mmCIF file of C-alpha atoms in Angstrom:
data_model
loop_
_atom_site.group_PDB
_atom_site.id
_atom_site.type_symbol
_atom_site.label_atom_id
_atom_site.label_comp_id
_atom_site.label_asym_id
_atom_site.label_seq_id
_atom_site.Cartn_x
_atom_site.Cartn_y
_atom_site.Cartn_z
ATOM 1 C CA UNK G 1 215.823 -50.491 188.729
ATOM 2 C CA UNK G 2 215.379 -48.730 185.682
ATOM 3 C CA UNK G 3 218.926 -47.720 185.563
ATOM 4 C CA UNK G 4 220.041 -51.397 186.523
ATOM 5 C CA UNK G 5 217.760 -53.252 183.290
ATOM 6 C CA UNK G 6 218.985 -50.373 181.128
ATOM 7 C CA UNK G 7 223.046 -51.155 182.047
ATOM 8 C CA UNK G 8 222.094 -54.973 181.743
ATOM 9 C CA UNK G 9 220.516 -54.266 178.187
ATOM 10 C CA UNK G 10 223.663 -51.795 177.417
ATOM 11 C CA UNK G 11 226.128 -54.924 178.569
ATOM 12 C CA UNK G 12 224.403 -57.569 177.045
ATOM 13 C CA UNK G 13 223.503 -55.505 173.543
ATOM 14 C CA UNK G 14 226.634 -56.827 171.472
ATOM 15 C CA UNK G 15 225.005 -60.291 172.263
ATOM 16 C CA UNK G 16 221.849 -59.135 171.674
ATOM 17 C CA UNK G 17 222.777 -57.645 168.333
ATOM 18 C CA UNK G 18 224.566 -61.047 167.639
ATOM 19 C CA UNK G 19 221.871 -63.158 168.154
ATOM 20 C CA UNK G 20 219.331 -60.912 165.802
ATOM 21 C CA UNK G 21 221.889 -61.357 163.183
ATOM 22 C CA UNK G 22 222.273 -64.325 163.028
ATOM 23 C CA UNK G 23 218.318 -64.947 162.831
ATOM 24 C CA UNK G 24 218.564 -62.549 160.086
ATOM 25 C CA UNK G 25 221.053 -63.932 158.530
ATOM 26 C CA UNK G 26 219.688 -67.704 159.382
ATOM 27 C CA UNK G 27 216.215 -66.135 157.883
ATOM 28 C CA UNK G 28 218.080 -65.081 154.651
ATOM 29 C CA UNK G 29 219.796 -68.336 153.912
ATOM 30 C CA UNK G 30 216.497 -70.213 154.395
ATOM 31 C CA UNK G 31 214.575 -67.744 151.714
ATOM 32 C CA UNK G 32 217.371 -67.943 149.500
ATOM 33 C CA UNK G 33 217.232 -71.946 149.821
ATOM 34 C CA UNK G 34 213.307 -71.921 148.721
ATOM 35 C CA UNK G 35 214.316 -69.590 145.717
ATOM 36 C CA UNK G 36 216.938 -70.702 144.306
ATOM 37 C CA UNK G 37 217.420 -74.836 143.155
ATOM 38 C CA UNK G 38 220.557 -77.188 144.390
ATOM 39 C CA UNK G 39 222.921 -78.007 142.194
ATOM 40 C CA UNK G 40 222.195 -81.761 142.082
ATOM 41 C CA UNK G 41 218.358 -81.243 141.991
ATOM 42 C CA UNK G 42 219.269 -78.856 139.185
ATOM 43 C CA UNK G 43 221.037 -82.345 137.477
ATOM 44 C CA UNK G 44 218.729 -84.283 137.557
ATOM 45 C CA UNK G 45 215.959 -82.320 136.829
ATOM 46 C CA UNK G 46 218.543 -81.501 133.508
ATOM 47 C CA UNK G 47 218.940 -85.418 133.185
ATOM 48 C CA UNK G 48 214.786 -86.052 133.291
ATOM 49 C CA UNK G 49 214.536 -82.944 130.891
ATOM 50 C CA UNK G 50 217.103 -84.396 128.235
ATOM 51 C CA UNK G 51 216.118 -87.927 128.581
ATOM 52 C CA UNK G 52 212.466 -86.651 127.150
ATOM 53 C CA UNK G 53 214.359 -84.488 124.811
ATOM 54 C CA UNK G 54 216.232 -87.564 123.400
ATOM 55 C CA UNK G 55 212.785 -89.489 123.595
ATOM 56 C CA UNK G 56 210.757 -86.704 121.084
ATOM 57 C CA UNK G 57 214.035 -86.697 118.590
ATOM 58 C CA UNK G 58 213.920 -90.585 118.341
ATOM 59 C CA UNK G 59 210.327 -90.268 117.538
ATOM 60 C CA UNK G 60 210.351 -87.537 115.263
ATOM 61 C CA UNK G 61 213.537 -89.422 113.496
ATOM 62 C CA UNK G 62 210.976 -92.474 113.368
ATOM 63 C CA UNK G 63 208.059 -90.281 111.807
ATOM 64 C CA UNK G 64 210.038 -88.866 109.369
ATOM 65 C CA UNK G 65 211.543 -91.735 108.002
ATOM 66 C CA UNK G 66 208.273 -93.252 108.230
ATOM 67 C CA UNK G 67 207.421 -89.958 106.193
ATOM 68 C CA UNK G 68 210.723 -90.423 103.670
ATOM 69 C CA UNK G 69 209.320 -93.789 102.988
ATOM 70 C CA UNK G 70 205.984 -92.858 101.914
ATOM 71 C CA UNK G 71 207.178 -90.058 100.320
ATOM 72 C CA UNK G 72 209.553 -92.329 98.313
ATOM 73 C CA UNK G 73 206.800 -94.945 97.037
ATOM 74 C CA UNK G 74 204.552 -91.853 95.883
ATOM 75 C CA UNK G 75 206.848 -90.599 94.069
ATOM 76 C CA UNK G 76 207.424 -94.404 92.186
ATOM 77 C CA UNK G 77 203.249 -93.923 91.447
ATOM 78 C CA UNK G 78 202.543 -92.821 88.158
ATOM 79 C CA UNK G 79 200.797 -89.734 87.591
ATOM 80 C CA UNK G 80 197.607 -88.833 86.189
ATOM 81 C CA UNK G 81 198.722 -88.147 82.473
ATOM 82 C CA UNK G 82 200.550 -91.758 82.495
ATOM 83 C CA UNK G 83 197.413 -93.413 83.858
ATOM 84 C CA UNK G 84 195.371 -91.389 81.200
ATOM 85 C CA UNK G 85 197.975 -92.783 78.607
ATOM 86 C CA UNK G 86 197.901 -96.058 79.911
ATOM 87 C CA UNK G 87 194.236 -96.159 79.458
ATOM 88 C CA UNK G 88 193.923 -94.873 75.854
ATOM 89 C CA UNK G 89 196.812 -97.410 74.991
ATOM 90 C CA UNK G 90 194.376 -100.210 76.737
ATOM 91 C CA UNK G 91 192.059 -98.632 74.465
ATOM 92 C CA UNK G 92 194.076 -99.155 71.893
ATOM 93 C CA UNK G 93 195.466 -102.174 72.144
ATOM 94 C CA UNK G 94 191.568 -103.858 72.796
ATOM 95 C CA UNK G 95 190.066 -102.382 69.494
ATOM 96 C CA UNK G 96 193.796 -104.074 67.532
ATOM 97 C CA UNK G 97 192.353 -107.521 69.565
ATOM 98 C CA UNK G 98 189.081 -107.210 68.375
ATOM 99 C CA UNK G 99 190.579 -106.610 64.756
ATOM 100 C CA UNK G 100 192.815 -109.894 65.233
ATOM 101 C CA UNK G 101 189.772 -111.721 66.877
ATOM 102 C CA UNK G 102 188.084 -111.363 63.565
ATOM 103 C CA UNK G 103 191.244 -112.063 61.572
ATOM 104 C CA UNK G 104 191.421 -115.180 63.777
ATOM 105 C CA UNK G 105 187.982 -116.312 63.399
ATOM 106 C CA UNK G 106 188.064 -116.181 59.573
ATOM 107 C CA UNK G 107 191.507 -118.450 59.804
ATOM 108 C CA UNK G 108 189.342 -120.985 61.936
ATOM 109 C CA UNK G 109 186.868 -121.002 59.419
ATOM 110 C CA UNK G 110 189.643 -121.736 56.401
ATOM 111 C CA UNK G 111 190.966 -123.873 58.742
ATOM 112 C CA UNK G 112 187.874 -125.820 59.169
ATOM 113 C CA UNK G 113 186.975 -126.008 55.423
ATOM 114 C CA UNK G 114 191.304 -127.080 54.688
ATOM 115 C CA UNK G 115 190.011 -129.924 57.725
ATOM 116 C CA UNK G 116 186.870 -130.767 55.642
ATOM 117 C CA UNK G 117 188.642 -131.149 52.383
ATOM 118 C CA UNK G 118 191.941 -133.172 53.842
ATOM 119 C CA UNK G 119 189.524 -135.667 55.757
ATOM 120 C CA UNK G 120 187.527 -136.248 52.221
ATOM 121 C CA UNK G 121 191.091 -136.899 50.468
ATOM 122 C CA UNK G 122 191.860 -139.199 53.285
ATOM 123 C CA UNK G 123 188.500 -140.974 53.008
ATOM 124 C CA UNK G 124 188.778 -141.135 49.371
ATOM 125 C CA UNK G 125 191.852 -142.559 49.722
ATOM 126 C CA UNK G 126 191.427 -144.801 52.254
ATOM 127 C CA UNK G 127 188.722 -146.504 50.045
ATOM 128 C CA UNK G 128 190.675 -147.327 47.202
ATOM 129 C CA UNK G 129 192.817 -148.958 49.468
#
């Protein structure tokens, strides 16, 4: 009996050497499959990854425009030594008013004695009449 299971395994051993190859070979294909990606998930996983990629650059380009713009209206600000100038020219330009407030002031008061003596010719004359 021993000599009859032996010849069956020794007949049926190409079959039997077929069939373990092919599980290898089946086993093989499936861990390859779990390592390496599909083409097409390999697509769209690219697509996903370059939509977000085109989603950052828009926003960046936003923010630095946003940035350009700022930048750009600073730079239209006048500095410190031009605000310091522009004060001491206020300065200036208030102590020159106060001079011509005074120079004013005396003019009203000519002005109001010239007023004083035109209305006492006009009453003068406006009596002999």
């Amino acid at each position: 009996m021993t000599e009859s299971v032996s010849a069956l395994v020794w007949d049926h051993l190409p079959g039997i050497l077929q069939a373990i190859t092919t599980g290898l070979v089946l086993w093989g294909w499936w861990s390859l499959k779990r390592v390496f990606v599909t083409r097409s998930d390999f697509e769209t996983r690219q697509a996903a990854v370059s939509a977000r990629l085109d989603a950052i650059e828009d926003r960046q380009y936003s923010r630095t425009t946003a940035l350009q713009q700022i930048d750009f209206k600073l730079d239209a600000l006048p500095t410190s030594d031009e605000v310091r100038g522009l004060a001491i020219s206020l300065k200036e330009m208030e102590g020159d008013l106060k001079g011509i407030r005074a120079q004013v002031e005396g003019l009203s008061h000519a002005t109001a004695r010239l007023e004083r003596a035109v209305d006492m010719f006009t009453e003068y004359h406006m009596e002999k009449n």
